[in-house]
Backbone as a ProteinNet text record, in pm:
[ID]
protein_1_A
[PRIMARY]
MSYLLVLYYSRYGATAEMARQVARGSEEAGMEARIRTVAPVSTVCEATEDAIPDAGAPYAEQADLRDCGALALGSPTRFGNMAAAMKYFLDGSSPLWLAGALTGKPAGVFTSTSSLHGGQETTLLSMMLPLMHHGMLLLGLPYSETGLLHTQAGGTPYGPSHVAGIDNDQPLTEIERQLCQALGRRLATTAAALAR
[TERTIARY]
-172.8	-257.2	-311.9	-431.1	-497.2	-432.6	-487.3	-428.7	-502.9	-431.8	-493.2	-543.3	-672.7	-728	-716.2	-638.8	-627.6	-715.4	-835.3	-938.6	-954.1	-936.9	-939.1	-1005.9	-1040.7	-1078.8	-989.9	-937.8	-849.6	-876.8	-886	-910.2	-781.4	-696.6	-575.2	-446.9	-458.5	-340.5	-295.8	-340.6	-294.5	-345.6	-471.8	-526.6	-463.4	-432.2	-363	-225	-153.1	-21.4	-34.6	-137.2	-160.9	-184.4	-260.9	-287.8	-157.9	-66.7	62.7	141.8	133.9	206	143.5	10.6	-56.1	-13.9	-12.5	28.7	172.3	257.8	398.4	409.1	333.8	336.9	289.1	184.8	132.5	235.7	299.6	397	521.3	558.7	670.4	637.8	508.7	465.8	435.4	459	447	313.7	227	98	91.1	56	38.7	-66.2	-41.3	-137.8	-187.3	-317.7	-379.5	-443.7	-388.6	-438.8	-543.1	-659.5	-768.1	-834.3	-893.3	-966.2	-1110.3	-1189.6	-1328.8	-1347.8	-1440.1	-1467.5	-1539.7	-1516.7	-1592.3	-1739.8	-1822.4	-1965.8	-1992.7	-2074.9	-2104	-2240.4	-2253.4	-2383.3	-2467.2	-2406.7	-2476.9	-2537	-2665.8	-2730.6	-2671.3	-2652.8	-2602.8	-2465	-2384.4	-2247.6	-2165.6	-2071.8	-1984.4	-1839.6	-1754.9	-1612.2	-1542.2	-1427.4	-1346.8	-1308.4	-1281.5	-1248.9	-1120.3	-1031.2	-904.3	-890.2	-862.8	-848.2	-725.4	-721	-606.2	-476.9	-486.1	-368.4	-408.6	-312.2	-337.6	-381.2	-435.6	-475	-598.3	-616.2	-738.4	-861.5	-976.8	-1101.5	-1131.8	-1183.7	-1220.1	-1347.4	-1354.8	-1477.4	-1521.2	-1647.7	-1696.6	-1620.3	-1571.1	-1493	-1363.5	-1302.1	-1181.9	-1212.8	-1328.2	-1372.2	-1405.1	-1478.8	-1520.6	-1400.8	-1297	-1188	-1072.6	-1078.1	-966.1	-961.4	-841.2	-825	-835.4	-817.1	-827	-852.3	-901	-937.6	-886.5	-824.5	-792.2	-870.6	-955.9	-1048.2	-1009.1	-985.5	-941.9	-1024	-1054	-1130.2	-1091.9	-1091	-1080.5	-1208.7	-1201.1	-1316.9	-1404.9	-1533.4	-1633.1	-1736.4	-1723.9	-1814.8	-1822.8	-1707.5	-1701.5	-1746	-1751.5	-1799.2	-1710	-1724.3	-1649.4	-1702.5	-1620.8	-1659.8	-1772.3	-1856.7	-1971.8	-1929.8	-1816.6	-1770.9	-1747.4	-1688.7	-1665.2	-1797.6	-1884.6	-2015.4	-2093.9	-2088.1	-2157.4	-2106.5	-1974.4	-1917.6	-1963.5	-1957	-1997.5	-2146.9	-2227.3	-2371.2	-2399.8	-2309	-2325.8	-2282	-2240.7	-2188.7	-2295.1	-2422	-2528.5	-2522.9	-2493	-2483.5	-2376.2	-2266.3	-2162	-2211.9	-2289	-2347.1	-2444.2	-2529.1	-2625.8	-2556.7	-2442.4	-2368	-2274.6	-2257.2	-2162.8	-2018.5	-1989.3	-1859	-1744.3	-1772.9	-1667.2	-1664.5	-1756.9	-1767	-1636.7	-1587.3	-1468.9	-1336.3	-1337.9	-1212.4	-1169.9	-1038.9	-993.9	-1002.3	-1031.5	-1042.8	-995.3	-945.9	-906.4	-935.7	-930.2	-968.2	-863.8	-858.1	-766.6	-828.3	-783.7	-843.6	-744.3	-780	-703.4	-800.9	-760.4	-840.6	-752.1	-814.7	-733.3	-696.9	-773.8	-740.8	-736.2	-666.8	-647.5	-779.4	-873.7	-1002.5	-1112.5	-1079.4	-1171.9	-1260.4	-1268.7	-1357.7	-1288.9	-1160	-1087.3	-1153.7	-1178	-1228.8	-1370.5	-1455.5	-1591.2	-1589.8	-1498.7	-1487.2	-1443.5	-1344.5	-1299.6	-1413.6	-1487.9	-1600.5	-1709.1	-1734.2	-1836.8	-1798	-1669.5	-1625.4	-1635.1	-1629.1	-1640	-1780.8	-1882.1	-2020.2	-2056.8	-2035.1	-2069.7	-1984.3	-1860.6	-1774.2	-1827.4	-1882.6	-1945.3	-2067.9	-2145.6	-2262.7	-2221.2	-2103.8	-2051	-1991.7	-1982.7	-1926.8	-1776.5	-1711.5	-1565.9	-1511.5	-1386.8	-1319.5	-1237.1	-1278.5	-1214.8	-1089.1	-983.9	-857.1	-825	-786.4	-736.1	-587.2	-534.6	-393.1	-378.3	-305.1	-284.5	-178.1	-178.7	-80.7	59.2	75	210.4	276.8	197	250.9	279	402.7	435.5	415.8	402.9	373.2	243.8	149.8	24	46.9	149.8	179.5	254.9	320	409.2	363.7	258.1	218.4	174.5	214.7	168.8	79.7	49.2	-32.7	-142.6	-147.3	-250.7	-211.9	-309.6	-287.9	-386.7	-466.4	-565.7	-567.7	-620.7	-634.4	-739.6	-824.5	-926.2	-867.7	-752.1	-684.2	-594.9	-505	-416	-493	-438.3	-496.5	-383.5	-419.6	-321.6	-384.8	-304.5	-348.6	-284.1	-364.9	-314	-295.2	-354.2	-343.5	-455.5	-481.1	-593.5	-581.5	-458.7	-438.2	-409.7	-426.7	-404.4	-265.8	-165.5	-30.7	73.1	28.2	122.4	150.6	278	309.4	286.9	276	264.6	389.1	368.7	482.5	539.2	658	718.8	630.7	573.6	485.4	360	302	183.1	214.1	331.4	372.3	387.6	451.8	473.5	341.1	243.9	114.7	38.1	48.9	-13	49.1	181.6	250.5	213.4	199.2	160.9	23.9	-70.5	-201.6	-188.8	-110.6	-89.9	-31.7	66.7	127.1	25.9	-52.6	-151.8	-256.1	-301.2	-399.1	-340	-214.7	-149.8	-126	-74.9	-45.5	-173.3	-276.7	-405.5	-466.7	-462.4	-515.6	-439.4	-307.7	-226.4	-263.6	-281.4	-318.5	-455.3	-549.2	-683.1	-680	-593	-581.9	-527.8	-443.9	-389.6	-496.3
2054.1	1942.8	1969.7	1924.1	1941.1	1850	1847.6	1773.7	1643.4	1552.8	1433.1	1470.4	1456.5	1475.8	1344.3	1344.7	1228	1259.1	1203.4	1234.2	1114.9	1137.1	1024.3	1061.9	959.5	972.5	876.6	919.9	834.6	858.5	752	764.4	748.4	653.4	624.7	653.6	701.8	744.6	656.3	531.6	442.1	486.6	523.2	565.8	698.1	783.9	909.6	881.8	784.9	749.8	691.2	610.2	557.3	672.8	773.1	889.1	958.3	974	1037.2	955.5	822.2	737	743.8	748.8	765.2	897.7	1003.1	1135.4	1132.2	1061.8	1050.6	987.4	880.3	815.7	907.5	984.7	1078.4	1185	1240.2	1345.6	1292.6	1167.6	1106.1	1092.6	1077.1	1064.7	1200.9	1309.2	1442.4	1512.2	1458.3	1522.4	1570.4	1696.5	1751.1	1670	1648.5	1579.9	1678.7	1681.4	1764.9	1670.6	1667.7	1577.8	1651.8	1588.1	1645.6	1534.9	1572.1	1477.9	1525.2	1445.7	1483.1	1486.2	1569.9	1583.2	1460.3	1423.4	1312	1346.7	1244.7	1263	1272.8	1367.8	1390	1331.7	1285.6	1239.2	1355.6	1473.4	1593.2	1661.8	1687.6	1752.9	1891.6	1926	2057.4	2088.7	1987	2010.7	2063.5	2148.9	2201.2	2180.3	2170.6	2155.7	2283	2311.7	2421.6	2393.8	2498.3	2482.9	2404	2406.4	2335.7	2246	2117	2027.6	2064	2012.6	2037.8	1982	1871.2	1809.1	1744.6	1727.2	1658.5	1751.7	1693.4	1767	1852.8	1960.4	2041.6	1960.4	2006.2	1941.7	1970.3	1871.3	1884.4	1966.1	2033.5	2101.1	2037.3	2052.5	1994.7	2050.7	2174.1	2232.5	2156.3	2102.2	2020.1	1900	1840.6	1725.2	1765.3	1873.3	1920.9	1950.7	2011.9	2063.2	1966.1	1848.1	1754.7	1693.2	1649.9	1576.6	1426.7	1382.5	1240.7	1235.8	1121.2	1106	974.5	981.8	863.5	876.7	780.3	786.5	679.8	720.4	625.8	633.5	516.9	510.1	384.4	392.1	268	187.8	62.5	-25.7	-14.9	-3.7	-6.5	-111.8	-230.9	-342	-371	-374.3	-406.8	-294.4	-173.3	-59.7	60.6	167.6	289.6	354.1	436.7	507	605.6	628.3	718	858.1	905	1040.7	1054.3	951.5	956.1	946.2	858.6	844.5	975	1040.1	1167.1	1272.5	1279	1375.5	1343.9	1217.7	1179.3	1202.1	1181.2	1206.6	1352.8	1441	1582.8	1622.6	1524.8	1556.2	1549.3	1544.8	1538.4	1651.2	1776.3	1880.6	1849.7	1787.7	1749.5	1638.2	1546.1	1437.4	1493.7	1586.9	1646.6	1720	1780.9	1856.2	1767.4	1640.7	1552.2	1596.4	1662.6	1723.7	1623.2	1499.1	1399.2	1296	1304.8	1206.8	1199.5	1077.6	1054	1075.5	1111.3	1130.7	998.1	968.3	843.4	849.9	735	726.6	590	587.3	463.1	473.7	360.3	355.6	279.6	310.4	240.5	234.8	135.3	114.9	54.9	63.4	1.8	-69.6	-187.6	-264.5	-310.3	-351.3	-402.2	-548.4	-622.5	-763.3	-792.8	-900	-935.1	-960.1	-1022.8	-1052.2	-965	-837.9	-745.4	-667.9	-710.8	-644.3	-550.6	-572.2	-483.2	-474.3	-586.7	-585.1	-530.2	-561.7	-507.2	-356.9	-309.3	-164.7	-96.2	-153.4	-95.1	-91.9	-200.1	-204.2	-104.1	-88.9	6.8	149.6	180.2	314.3	336.4	228.7	241	277	235.1	253.3	398.8	492.8	631	686.2	638.9	687	640.8	520.5	471.2	554.7	591.9	676.7	812.8	859.1	985.5	969.7	847.8	825.9	828.6	806.4	806.5	676.3	680.6	564.3	498.5	381.6	317	241.1	263	193.5	112.6	-10	-92.1	-108.5	-217.9	-249.6	-380.4	-380.1	-504.5	-591.6	-718.5	-809.2	-788.4	-696.3	-655.6	-581.1	-535.4	-485.4	-609.2	-655.1	-786.4	-793.8	-680	-682.1	-755.4	-751.7	-824.8	-975.1	-1023.7	-1166.9	-1208.7	-1113	-1146.9	-1094.3	-1016.8	-955.7	-1059.3	-1036	-1115.6	-1029.6	-909.7	-815.4	-764.6	-634.9	-577.2	-574.6	-540.8	-528.1	-613.3	-548.7	-620.7	-563.1	-635.6	-578.4	-467.7	-457.4	-352	-219.5	-224.7	-105.5	-142.1	-51.3	-77.9	-95.2	-177.2	-194.7	-215.9	-204	-214.5	-290	-370.4	-438.9	-367.7	-293.5	-209.1	-284.3	-402	-477.1	-441.1	-528.6	-512.2	-384.6	-338	-213.7	-95	-116.5	-11.2	50.9	-33.4	19	-36.6	-110.1	-167.5	-67	-35	56.4	-12.7	66.4	10.4	-73	-188.2	-267.4	-202.2	-244.1	-189.6	-218.2	-338	-371.4	-285.4	-263.8	-178.8	-36.7	17	150.3	151.5	47.6	40.9	36.7	-37.3	-47.7	84.6	156.8	289.7	382.9	381.7	466.3	427.2	297.5	250.2	303.9	308	363.9	511.3	585.8	726.4	745.8	663.5	672.5	638.9	533	492.6	601.5	662.3	769.9	888.6	923.8	1039	1013.4	896	869.7	854.9	800.2	787.6	925	1010.8	1146.8	1221.6	1204.5	1271.8	1220.5	1089.8	1031.9	1081.1	1089	1138.4	1286	1363.3	1506.3	1529	1435	1447.1	1416.4
552	590.6	730.7	755.2	884.4	988.3	1106	1216.6	1244.2	1312.4	1368.4	1507	1529.7	1663	1737.9	1845.9	1932.7	2053.4	2050.5	2149.3	2242.2	2372	2464.2	2596.4	2670.4	2811.4	2888.6	3001.8	3081.7	3229	3303.3	3448.1	3527	3487.6	3563.2	3485.9	3363.4	3289.4	3174.9	3169.1	3062.8	2925.9	2916.9	2788	2746.4	2842.1	2810.6	2752.9	2808.4	2754.4	2614.6	2592.1	2458	2360.1	2402.6	2317.9	2278.9	2373.5	2343.8	2242.8	2251.7	2157.2	2017	2008.8	1878.7	1816.9	1897.1	1848.4	1798.4	1870	1828.6	1689.5	1667.4	1536.6	1426.5	1453.3	1354.9	1320	1422.6	1398.9	1328.1	1356.1	1282.7	1135.1	1103.1	963.8	901.2	975.8	919.4	939.4	1024.1	1047.8	1192.8	1210.8	1345.1	1419.9	1548.5	1634.4	1738.7	1759.4	1862.4	1963.2	2084.3	2188.4	2271.9	2284.8	2364.6	2445.3	2557.7	2641.4	2656.6	2724.6	2752.5	2903.6	2946.9	3090.2	3141.8	3267	3323.9	3335.1	3331.6	3349.4	3498.8	3537.4	3677.7	3713.4	3835.5	3883.8	3935	3940.6	3984.3	3861.7	3862.8	3748.9	3726.9	3601	3561.3	3618.2	3644	3689.4	3573.1	3602.1	3497.5	3539.1	3439.9	3463.2	3418.1	3477.1	3427.8	3282.9	3206	3064.1	3042.8	3141.3	3130.1	3252.2	3232.5	3347.3	3430.8	3553.5	3641.4	3583.1	3510.7	3450.6	3319.6	3232.1	3105.6	2994.4	2891	2771.1	2797.4	2719.9	2731.6	2693.3	2739.7	2701.9	2555.4	2488.2	2346.6	2332.1	2220.1	2178.9	2048.1	2015.2	1890	1769.8	1779.5	1670	1645.7	1752	1734.3	1646.6	1670.2	1592.8	1449.5	1434.6	1301.7	1211.9	1267.5	1186.1	1166.5	1228.7	1215.7	1076.1	1038	913.1	933.3	1057.3	1094.2	1244.6	1290.3	1431.2	1486.8	1605.5	1684.8	1814.5	1842.1	1955.3	2056.8	2182.2	2284.1	2411.7	2467.3	2591.4	2667.6	2800.6	2877.3	2860.5	2892.3	2880.3	3003.7	2979.5	3086.3	3048.8	3108.6	3080	2930.2	2864.1	2722.3	2631.3	2683.6	2606.1	2636.9	2558.7	2587.4	2715.3	2776.7	2898.6	2868.8	2968	2953.4	2911.4	2960	2925.5	2775.7	2714.1	2569.4	2493.7	2537.9	2473.5	2482.9	2597.5	2617.1	2518.1	2502.1	2407.5	2264.9	2227.4	2091.5	2069.7	2172.9	2159.7	2128.1	2162.8	2132.5	1993.6	1912.5	1778.8	1669.9	1707.3	1606.1	1502.7	1542.6	1439.3	1334	1375.9	1279.5	1188.9	1244.9	1166.9	1062.9	1104.9	1011.9	897.6	926.8	825.4	743.7	784.3	714.7	733	843.7	864.7	877.4	915.9	934.6	822.8	729.8	622	542.7	525.8	444.1	513.2	641	714	778.2	778.5	841.5	993.8	1055	1199.9	1247.6	1369.8	1435.2	1583.3	1654.1	1794.3	1875.8	2006.5	2097.7	2236.6	2315.6	2448.3	2546.9	2673.6	2782	2875.3	2921.4	3017.2	3132.2	3242.7	3352.4	3335.2	3255.4	3232.8	3082.8	3049.7	2909.2	2838	2906.4	2843.7	2902.4	2925.8	2988.8	2893.4	2768.8	2673.8	2577.8	2552	2461.4	2324.1	2262.5	2124.6	2117.2	2214.5	2209.5	2233.3	2316.6	2337.2	2208.2	2141.7	2015.2	1913.8	1905.9	1812.7	1851.9	1982	2025.7	1987.9	1991.4	1953.4	1802.4	1726.2	1580.8	1535.5	1610.2	1564.8	1537.5	1630.3	1597.6	1484.4	1472.4	1364.9	1229	1224.8	1101.3	1067.1	1167	1142.3	1088.3	1127.8	1076.3	935.4	886.2	752.2	747.8	861.8	865.5	807.1	764.2	706.5	816.5	862.3	977	937.2	1015.2	995.3	1119.4	1099.6	1208.4	1192.3	1246.5	1234.1	1157.8	1047.5	972.4	1039.6	1008.5	1066	1009.2	914.1	876.1	991.7	1088.4	1215.1	1299.3	1294.3	1350.5	1501.8	1567.5	1710.2	1740.5	1646.3	1666	1678.1	1612	1614.5	1740.6	1806.2	1917.1	2051.9	2055.8	2182.2	2284.9	2407.4	2521	2610.9	2561.5	2638.4	2545.4	2519.5	2434.9	2289	2205.2	2061.5	1985.4	1900.4	1820.3	1679.6	1582.7	1449	1442.7	1545.2	1548.5	1594.6	1659.1	1709	1825.4	1863	1975.1	2105.4	2193.6	2325.7	2425.8	2552.5	2660.8	2777.3	2843.8	2965	3083.6	3159.1	3267.3	3398.5	3412.3	3537	3632.8	3727.5	3819.4	3902.1	3927.5	4002.5	3909.9	3778.9	3678.6	3690.9	3714.8	3736.6	3639.1	3538.2	3442.8	3330.4	3306.3	3196.5	3061.6	2957.2	2823	2793.2	2731.2	2685.7	2560.9	2521.5	2399.9	2278.6	2270.7	2157.6	2160.9	2277.5	2286.6	2239.2	2277.5	2230.2	2078.8	2025.6	1880.8	1804.5	1856.6	1788.6	1794.5	1905.4	1913	1809.6	1801.4	1704.1	1561.6	1538.7	1405	1365.6	1459.4	1428.3	1391.1	1467	1434.9	1296.1	1260.9	1126.4	1018.3	1039.9	938.5	916.3	1023.5	1010.3	936.2	970.3	906	757.8	723.1	581.3	500.2	560.6	489.8	468.9	570.5	555.7	446.7	442.7	339.5	200.9	187.3	57.7	13.4	106.3	72.4	32.9	97.4	66.1	-73.6	-121.4	-257.8	-358.6
[MASK]
++++++++++++++++++++++++++++++++++++++++++++++++++++++++++++++++++++++++++++++++++++++++++++++++++++++++++++++++++++++++++++++++++++++++++++++++++++++++++++++++++++++++++++++++++++++++++++++++++++

């Protein structure tokens, strides 16, 4: 079976930690997880980044996206939308769209915000739009994940979320970790079922 691509952008580390938890859930369900990030967008024209960041996951290439069996896409919220770096990477996926390379593959989304009502759900929905154009099969979190009923922080049926706090220093709660892992498991089991 192919791998789950856990593709994220993170500025302060919360979305990166969510990515690790999604990967953990996928691997617990028997599917390899490949964690990748995207380079920040520069205000300098023609700026380039080293092929490997100073810390964290390697930068994603379009081939990582093309060859995955499932996708978990994560971004912090920027004015109720995904971060520009993630949008920039997805905007470069037109050749995959033309080839139908992602059609029929399961996908899910996750986000982190500094405040509870900082645009979590709109960010999750904004990340779904390009995935729908690619023909991916979107998975959220059902309320059988009881953490959705009890959370006092992040967590939505559209995908896992986290409240990082105004100083971006709040760790993931236990429920937020569980919901991230649940998304990873759902993506892995759905990809396995589709492969059969």
